[in-house]
């Protein structure tokens, strides 16, 4: 685990690595994405788990981190190493993570929100890997990180292979309208056992 990753999290509370995944990794993940396309379901929000396209428009396919498909194993191996380092360096008490593949159809978005729930504070570290094989700024779909005062901290376009991770409690964020299909692998590290 590169020391700079831990330093970035210590200094900023977030980390950004463009082209973290190779073009070949992204290509393989897109093949899997296509293979499982009809298994994705519309994402829901709230305790009642409602589909509210006025809030979020993505479709998701959950991945079991304890029994991942072969193509996901390198990413999950990295996440396990990162979880261990977060625990060693920041005493976060992370135990497991949950994750899913997601796509946003053109014209969809996700309103500003916080990943950590008011009635379940176990989500502690959020992560996203972007899986589109090409992306331009005019395609939109940027992730905007805010601080708790509502100020923009960082704008991240979903360029191929980019990795972003951040402390779940510290950064409200949103996904701006995407003008083409936007793909990602997203998840959260938890302080409790969820599987």
PDB file of C-alpha atoms in Angstrom:
ATOM      1  CA  UNK A   1       0.000   0.000   0.000  1.00  0.00           C
ATOM      2  CA  UNK A   2       1.666   3.270  -1.095  1.00  0.00           C
ATOM      3  CA  UNK A   3       2.325   5.574   1.870  1.00  0.00           C
ATOM      4  CA  UNK A   4       1.020   8.548  -0.123  1.00  0.00           C
ATOM      5  CA  UNK A   5      -2.496   7.077  -0.044  1.00  0.00           C
ATOM      6  CA  UNK A   6      -2.488   7.097   3.761  1.00  0.00           C
ATOM      7  CA  UNK A   7      -0.939  10.585   3.856  1.00  0.00           C
ATOM      8  CA  UNK A   8      -3.633  11.962   1.537  1.00  0.00           C
ATOM      9  CA  UNK A   9      -6.396  10.541   3.707  1.00  0.00           C
ATOM     10  CA  UNK A  10      -4.714  11.874   6.851  1.00  0.00           C
ATOM     11  CA  UNK A  11      -4.295  15.368   5.394  1.00  0.00           C
ATOM     12  CA  UNK A  12      -7.510  15.725   3.391  1.00  0.00           C
ATOM     13  CA  UNK A  13      -9.956  13.002   4.431  1.00  0.00           C
ATOM     14  CA  UNK A  14     -10.116  11.877   0.803  1.00  0.00           C
ATOM     15  CA  UNK A  15      -7.901  10.407  -1.896  1.00  0.00           C
ATOM     16  CA  UNK A  16      -7.990  10.666  -5.690  1.00  0.00           C
ATOM     17  CA  UNK A  17      -6.002   8.504  -8.101  1.00  0.00           C
ATOM     18  CA  UNK A  18      -6.662   9.022 -11.838  1.00  0.00           C
ATOM     19  CA  UNK A  19      -6.041   5.944 -14.018  1.00  0.00           C
ATOM     20  CA  UNK A  20      -5.707   3.755 -10.937  1.00  0.00           C
ATOM     21  CA  UNK A  21      -7.126   0.860 -12.965  1.00  0.00           C
ATOM     22  CA  UNK A  22      -5.384   0.028 -16.232  1.00  0.00           C
ATOM     23  CA  UNK A  23      -7.185   0.265 -19.569  1.00  0.00           C
ATOM     24  CA  UNK A  24      -7.136  -3.548 -19.703  1.00  0.00           C
ATOM     25  CA  UNK A  25      -8.703  -3.810 -16.230  1.00  0.00           C
ATOM     26  CA  UNK A  26     -11.440  -1.383 -17.282  1.00  0.00           C
ATOM     27  CA  UNK A  27     -12.026  -3.307 -20.522  1.00  0.00           C
ATOM     28  CA  UNK A  28     -12.436  -6.609 -18.639  1.00  0.00           C
ATOM     29  CA  UNK A  29     -14.795  -5.033 -16.122  1.00  0.00           C
ATOM     30  CA  UNK A  30     -16.901  -3.627 -18.952  1.00  0.00           C
ATOM     31  CA  UNK A  31     -17.190  -7.090 -20.501  1.00  0.00           C
ATOM     32  CA  UNK A  32     -18.494  -8.372 -17.157  1.00  0.00           C
ATOM     33  CA  UNK A  33     -20.773  -5.342 -16.934  1.00  0.00           C
ATOM     34  CA  UNK A  34     -22.313  -6.203 -20.300  1.00  0.00           C
ATOM     35  CA  UNK A  35     -22.644  -9.866 -19.401  1.00  0.00           C
ATOM     36  CA  UNK A  36     -24.663  -9.004 -16.260  1.00  0.00           C
ATOM     37  CA  UNK A  37     -26.552  -6.062 -17.745  1.00  0.00           C
ATOM     38  CA  UNK A  38     -30.061  -7.527 -17.366  1.00  0.00           C
ATOM     39  CA  UNK A  39     -29.437  -8.278 -13.675  1.00  0.00           C
ATOM     40  CA  UNK A  40     -29.134  -4.597 -12.693  1.00  0.00           C
ATOM     41  CA  UNK A  41     -32.110  -3.122 -10.840  1.00  0.00           C
ATOM     42  CA  UNK A  42     -33.219   0.491 -10.266  1.00  0.00           C
ATOM     43  CA  UNK A  43     -31.583   1.875  -7.118  1.00  0.00           C
ATOM     44  CA  UNK A  44     -33.841   2.925  -4.242  1.00  0.00           C
ATOM     45  CA  UNK A  45     -33.623   5.438  -1.399  1.00  0.00           C
ATOM     46  CA  UNK A  46     -34.766   5.824   2.179  1.00  0.00           C
ATOM     47  CA  UNK A  47     -35.819   3.409   4.877  1.00  0.00           C
ATOM     48  CA  UNK A  48     -38.834   2.370   2.804  1.00  0.00           C
ATOM     49  CA  UNK A  49     -36.534   1.652  -0.161  1.00  0.00           C
ATOM     50  CA  UNK A  50     -38.493   3.611  -2.740  1.00  0.00           C
ATOM     51  CA  UNK A  51     -37.478   4.347  -6.294  1.00  0.00           C
ATOM     52  CA  UNK A  52     -37.316   8.134  -6.538  1.00  0.00           C
ATOM     53  CA  UNK A  53     -35.821   9.241  -9.834  1.00  0.00           C
ATOM     54  CA  UNK A  54     -36.070  12.831  -8.615  1.00  0.00           C
ATOM     55  CA  UNK A  55     -33.337  11.840  -6.109  1.00  0.00           C
ATOM     56  CA  UNK A  56     -31.252   9.231  -7.928  1.00  0.00           C
ATOM     57  CA  UNK A  57     -31.431   7.582 -11.320  1.00  0.00           C
ATOM     58  CA  UNK A  58     -28.832   4.831 -11.232  1.00  0.00           C
ATOM     59  CA  UNK A  59     -29.256   1.066 -11.592  1.00  0.00           C
ATOM     60  CA  UNK A  60     -27.179  -1.292  -9.441  1.00  0.00           C
ATOM     61  CA  UNK A  61     -25.918  -4.853  -9.199  1.00  0.00           C
ATOM     62  CA  UNK A  62     -24.649  -5.829  -5.741  1.00  0.00           C
ATOM     63  CA  UNK A  63     -21.376  -7.756  -5.524  1.00  0.00           C
ATOM     64  CA  UNK A  64     -20.708 -10.165  -2.652  1.00  0.00           C
ATOM     65  CA  UNK A  65     -17.187  -9.263  -1.417  1.00  0.00           C
ATOM     66  CA  UNK A  66     -16.911 -12.694   0.195  1.00  0.00           C
ATOM     67  CA  UNK A  67     -17.601 -14.457  -3.114  1.00  0.00           C
ATOM     68  CA  UNK A  68     -16.705 -12.029  -5.890  1.00  0.00           C
ATOM     69  CA  UNK A  69     -16.552 -12.785  -9.597  1.00  0.00           C
ATOM     70  CA  UNK A  70     -13.001 -13.438 -10.810  1.00  0.00           C
ATOM     71  CA  UNK A  71     -12.757 -10.111 -12.625  1.00  0.00           C
ATOM     72  CA  UNK A  72     -13.446  -8.196  -9.383  1.00  0.00           C
ATOM     73  CA  UNK A  73     -10.843  -9.973  -7.236  1.00  0.00           C
ATOM     74  CA  UNK A  74      -7.926  -7.561  -7.880  1.00  0.00           C
ATOM     75  CA  UNK A  75     -10.014  -4.548  -6.829  1.00  0.00           C
ATOM     76  CA  UNK A  76     -11.345  -6.345  -3.768  1.00  0.00           C
ATOM     77  CA  UNK A  77      -7.799  -7.408  -2.851  1.00  0.00           C
ATOM     78  CA  UNK A  78      -6.721  -3.760  -2.966  1.00  0.00           C
ATOM     79  CA  UNK A  79      -9.731  -2.763  -0.845  1.00  0.00           C
ATOM     80  CA  UNK A  80      -8.877  -5.395   1.772  1.00  0.00           C
ATOM     81  CA  UNK A  81      -5.319  -4.022   1.947  1.00  0.00           C
ATOM     82  CA  UNK A  82      -6.654  -0.479   2.194  1.00  0.00           C
ATOM     83  CA  UNK A  83      -9.072  -1.469   4.961  1.00  0.00           C
ATOM     84  CA  UNK A  84      -6.204  -3.017   6.923  1.00  0.00           C
ATOM     85  CA  UNK A  85      -4.083   0.136   6.498  1.00  0.00           C
ATOM     86  CA  UNK A  86      -6.955   2.405   7.536  1.00  0.00           C
ATOM     87  CA  UNK A  87      -7.383   0.336  10.679  1.00  0.00           C
ATOM     88  CA  UNK A  88      -3.637   0.331  11.432  1.00  0.00           C
ATOM     89  CA  UNK A  89      -3.144   4.047  10.836  1.00  0.00           C
ATOM     90  CA  UNK A  90      -6.441   5.564  12.011  1.00  0.00           C
ATOM     91  CA  UNK A  91      -7.919   2.908  14.332  1.00  0.00           C
ATOM     92  CA  UNK A  92     -11.177   2.987  12.375  1.00  0.00           C
ATOM     93  CA  UNK A  93     -12.366  -0.475  13.406  1.00  0.00           C
ATOM     94  CA  UNK A  94     -13.435  -1.371   9.874  1.00  0.00           C
ATOM     95  CA  UNK A  95     -14.736  -4.921   9.628  1.00  0.00           C
ATOM     96  CA  UNK A  96     -16.346  -5.469   6.218  1.00  0.00           C
ATOM     97  CA  UNK A  97     -17.470  -3.679   3.109  1.00  0.00           C
ATOM     98  CA  UNK A  98     -20.421  -3.716   0.767  1.00  0.00           C
ATOM     99  CA  UNK A  99     -20.232  -2.826  -2.894  1.00  0.00           C
ATOM    100  CA  UNK A 100     -22.087  -2.704  -6.182  1.00  0.00           C
ATOM    101  CA  UNK A 101     -21.685  -2.007  -9.860  1.00  0.00           C
ATOM    102  CA  UNK A 102     -23.780   0.912 -11.055  1.00  0.00           C
ATOM    103  CA  UNK A 103     -24.751   2.707 -14.198  1.00  0.00           C
ATOM    104  CA  UNK A 104     -26.486   6.028 -14.705  1.00  0.00           C
ATOM    105  CA  UNK A 105     -28.460   6.262 -17.954  1.00  0.00           C
ATOM    106  CA  UNK A 106     -28.043   9.483 -19.893  1.00  0.00           C
ATOM    107  CA  UNK A 107     -30.013  12.294 -18.224  1.00  0.00           C
ATOM    108  CA  UNK A 108     -29.820  10.872 -14.690  1.00  0.00           C
ATOM    109  CA  UNK A 109     -28.087  12.083 -11.504  1.00  0.00           C
ATOM    110  CA  UNK A 110     -27.920  11.594  -7.718  1.00  0.00           C
ATOM    111  CA  UNK A 111     -28.831  14.517  -5.493  1.00  0.00           C
ATOM    112  CA  UNK A 112     -26.508  15.738  -2.742  1.00  0.00           C
ATOM    113  CA  UNK A 113     -26.382  13.268   0.139  1.00  0.00           C
ATOM    114  CA  UNK A 114     -24.212  11.812   2.879  1.00  0.00           C
ATOM    115  CA  UNK A 115     -23.302   8.112   2.769  1.00  0.00           C
ATOM    116  CA  UNK A 116     -23.486   7.691   6.529  1.00  0.00           C
ATOM    117  CA  UNK A 117     -27.069   7.205   7.701  1.00  0.00           C
ATOM    118  CA  UNK A 118     -28.473   8.975  10.769  1.00  0.00           C
ATOM    119  CA  UNK A 119     -29.694   5.679  12.253  1.00  0.00           C
ATOM    120  CA  UNK A 120     -26.725   3.540  11.149  1.00  0.00           C
ATOM    121  CA  UNK A 121     -23.296   5.085  11.525  1.00  0.00           C
ATOM    122  CA  UNK A 122     -21.337   2.014  10.435  1.00  0.00           C
ATOM    123  CA  UNK A 123     -20.493   3.308   6.931  1.00  0.00           C
ATOM    124  CA  UNK A 124     -17.110   4.904   7.506  1.00  0.00           C
ATOM    125  CA  UNK A 125     -15.163   4.971   4.233  1.00  0.00           C
ATOM    126  CA  UNK A 126     -16.679   5.390   0.771  1.00  0.00           C
ATOM    127  CA  UNK A 127     -14.985   4.405  -2.478  1.00  0.00           C
ATOM    128  CA  UNK A 128     -15.662   4.619  -6.217  1.00  0.00           C
ATOM    129  CA  UNK A 129     -13.847   3.217  -9.256  1.00  0.00           C
ATOM    130  CA  UNK A 130     -14.924   4.633 -12.637  1.00  0.00           C
ATOM    131  CA  UNK A 131     -15.411   2.097 -15.405  1.00  0.00           C
ATOM    132  CA  UNK A 132     -16.213   4.000 -18.589  1.00  0.00           C
ATOM    133  CA  UNK A 133     -13.581   3.314 -21.253  1.00  0.00           C
ATOM    134  CA  UNK A 134     -13.625   6.968 -22.325  1.00  0.00           C
ATOM    135  CA  UNK A 135     -15.030  10.192 -20.879  1.00  0.00           C
ATOM    136  CA  UNK A 136     -14.962  13.903 -21.695  1.00  0.00           C
ATOM    137  CA  UNK A 137     -15.871  16.779 -19.379  1.00  0.00           C
ATOM    138  CA  UNK A 138     -18.808  17.687 -21.611  1.00  0.00           C
ATOM    139  CA  UNK A 139     -20.242  14.221 -20.837  1.00  0.00           C
ATOM    140  CA  UNK A 140     -21.033  15.527 -17.330  1.00  0.00           C
ATOM    141  CA  UNK A 141     -21.656  13.002 -14.568  1.00  0.00           C
ATOM    142  CA  UNK A 142     -19.089  14.590 -12.276  1.00  0.00           C
ATOM    143  CA  UNK A 143     -18.910  13.697  -8.597  1.00  0.00           C
ATOM    144  CA  UNK A 144     -18.877  16.847  -6.453  1.00  0.00           C
ATOM    145  CA  UNK A 145     -17.497  16.557  -2.921  1.00  0.00           C
ATOM    146  CA  UNK A 146     -18.539  19.187  -0.371  1.00  0.00           C
ATOM    147  CA  UNK A 147     -17.373  19.913   3.142  1.00  0.00           C
ATOM    148  CA  UNK A 148     -19.863  20.179   5.994  1.00  0.00           C
ATOM    149  CA  UNK A 149     -20.113  23.939   5.420  1.00  0.00           C
ATOM    150  CA  UNK A 150     -21.444  23.242   1.921  1.00  0.00           C
ATOM    151  CA  UNK A 151     -18.317  24.436   0.112  1.00  0.00           C
ATOM    152  CA  UNK A 152     -17.045  22.496  -2.912  1.00  0.00           C
ATOM    153  CA  UNK A 153     -13.945  20.490  -1.976  1.00  0.00           C
ATOM    154  CA  UNK A 154     -13.327  18.645  -5.251  1.00  0.00           C
ATOM    155  CA  UNK A 155     -14.970  17.954  -8.604  1.00  0.00           C
ATOM    156  CA  UNK A 156     -14.129  14.553 -10.098  1.00  0.00           C
ATOM    157  CA  UNK A 157     -15.062  13.524 -13.616  1.00  0.00           C
ATOM    158  CA  UNK A 158     -15.622   9.780 -14.104  1.00  0.00           C
ATOM    159  CA  UNK A 159     -12.585   9.294 -16.321  1.00  0.00           C
ATOM    160  CA  UNK A 160     -11.430   5.720 -17.087  1.00  0.00           C
ATOM    161  CA  UNK A 161      -9.983   3.831 -14.133  1.00  0.00           C
ATOM    162  CA  UNK A 162     -10.120   6.732 -11.660  1.00  0.00           C
ATOM    163  CA  UNK A 163     -10.332   5.824  -7.955  1.00  0.00           C
ATOM    164  CA  UNK A 164     -11.770   8.137  -5.294  1.00  0.00           C
ATOM    165  CA  UNK A 165     -12.115   7.326  -1.598  1.00  0.00           C
ATOM    166  CA  UNK A 166     -13.295   9.501   1.286  1.00  0.00           C
ATOM    167  CA  UNK A 167     -14.464   9.479   4.894  1.00  0.00           C
ATOM    168  CA  UNK A 168     -18.209   8.820   4.668  1.00  0.00           C
ATOM    169  CA  UNK A 169     -19.230  11.108   7.522  1.00  0.00           C
ATOM    170  CA  UNK A 170     -17.231  14.119   6.372  1.00  0.00           C
ATOM    171  CA  UNK A 171     -18.202  14.712   2.761  1.00  0.00           C
ATOM    172  CA  UNK A 172     -21.706  15.265   1.415  1.00  0.00           C
ATOM    173  CA  UNK A 173     -21.586  14.680  -2.337  1.00  0.00           C
ATOM    174  CA  UNK A 174     -23.660  14.500  -5.486  1.00  0.00           C
ATOM    175  CA  UNK A 175     -23.512  13.139  -9.007  1.00  0.00           C
ATOM    176  CA  UNK A 176     -24.330  15.780 -11.594  1.00  0.00           C
ATOM    177  CA  UNK A 177     -26.449  14.981 -14.642  1.00  0.00           C
ATOM    178  CA  UNK A 178     -24.698  12.535 -16.917  1.00  0.00           C
ATOM    179  CA  UNK A 179     -25.124  13.090 -20.653  1.00  0.00           C
ATOM    180  CA  UNK A 180     -24.147   9.533 -21.520  1.00  0.00           C
ATOM    181  CA  UNK A 181     -24.186   6.245 -19.633  1.00  0.00           C
ATOM    182  CA  UNK A 182     -21.878   6.485 -16.631  1.00  0.00           C
ATOM    183  CA  UNK A 183     -20.446   3.315 -15.066  1.00  0.00           C
ATOM    184  CA  UNK A 184     -18.804   2.689 -11.711  1.00  0.00           C
ATOM    185  CA  UNK A 185     -17.975   0.231  -8.960  1.00  0.00           C
ATOM    186  CA  UNK A 186     -18.961   1.781  -5.631  1.00  0.00           C
ATOM    187  CA  UNK A 187     -19.011   0.762  -1.996  1.00  0.00           C
ATOM    188  CA  UNK A 188     -18.494   1.476   1.699  1.00  0.00           C
ATOM    189  CA  UNK A 189     -16.340   0.070   4.458  1.00  0.00           C
ATOM    190  CA  UNK A 190     -18.295  -0.658   7.647  1.00  0.00           C
ATOM    191  CA  UNK A 191     -17.490  -0.824  11.336  1.00  0.00           C
ATOM    192  CA  UNK A 192     -19.889  -3.728  11.814  1.00  0.00           C
ATOM    193  CA  UNK A 193     -20.337  -7.169  10.284  1.00  0.00           C
ATOM    194  CA  UNK A 194     -22.866  -6.987   7.450  1.00  0.00           C
ATOM    195  CA  UNK A 195     -22.405 -10.392   5.761  1.00  0.00           C
TER     196      UNK A 195
END
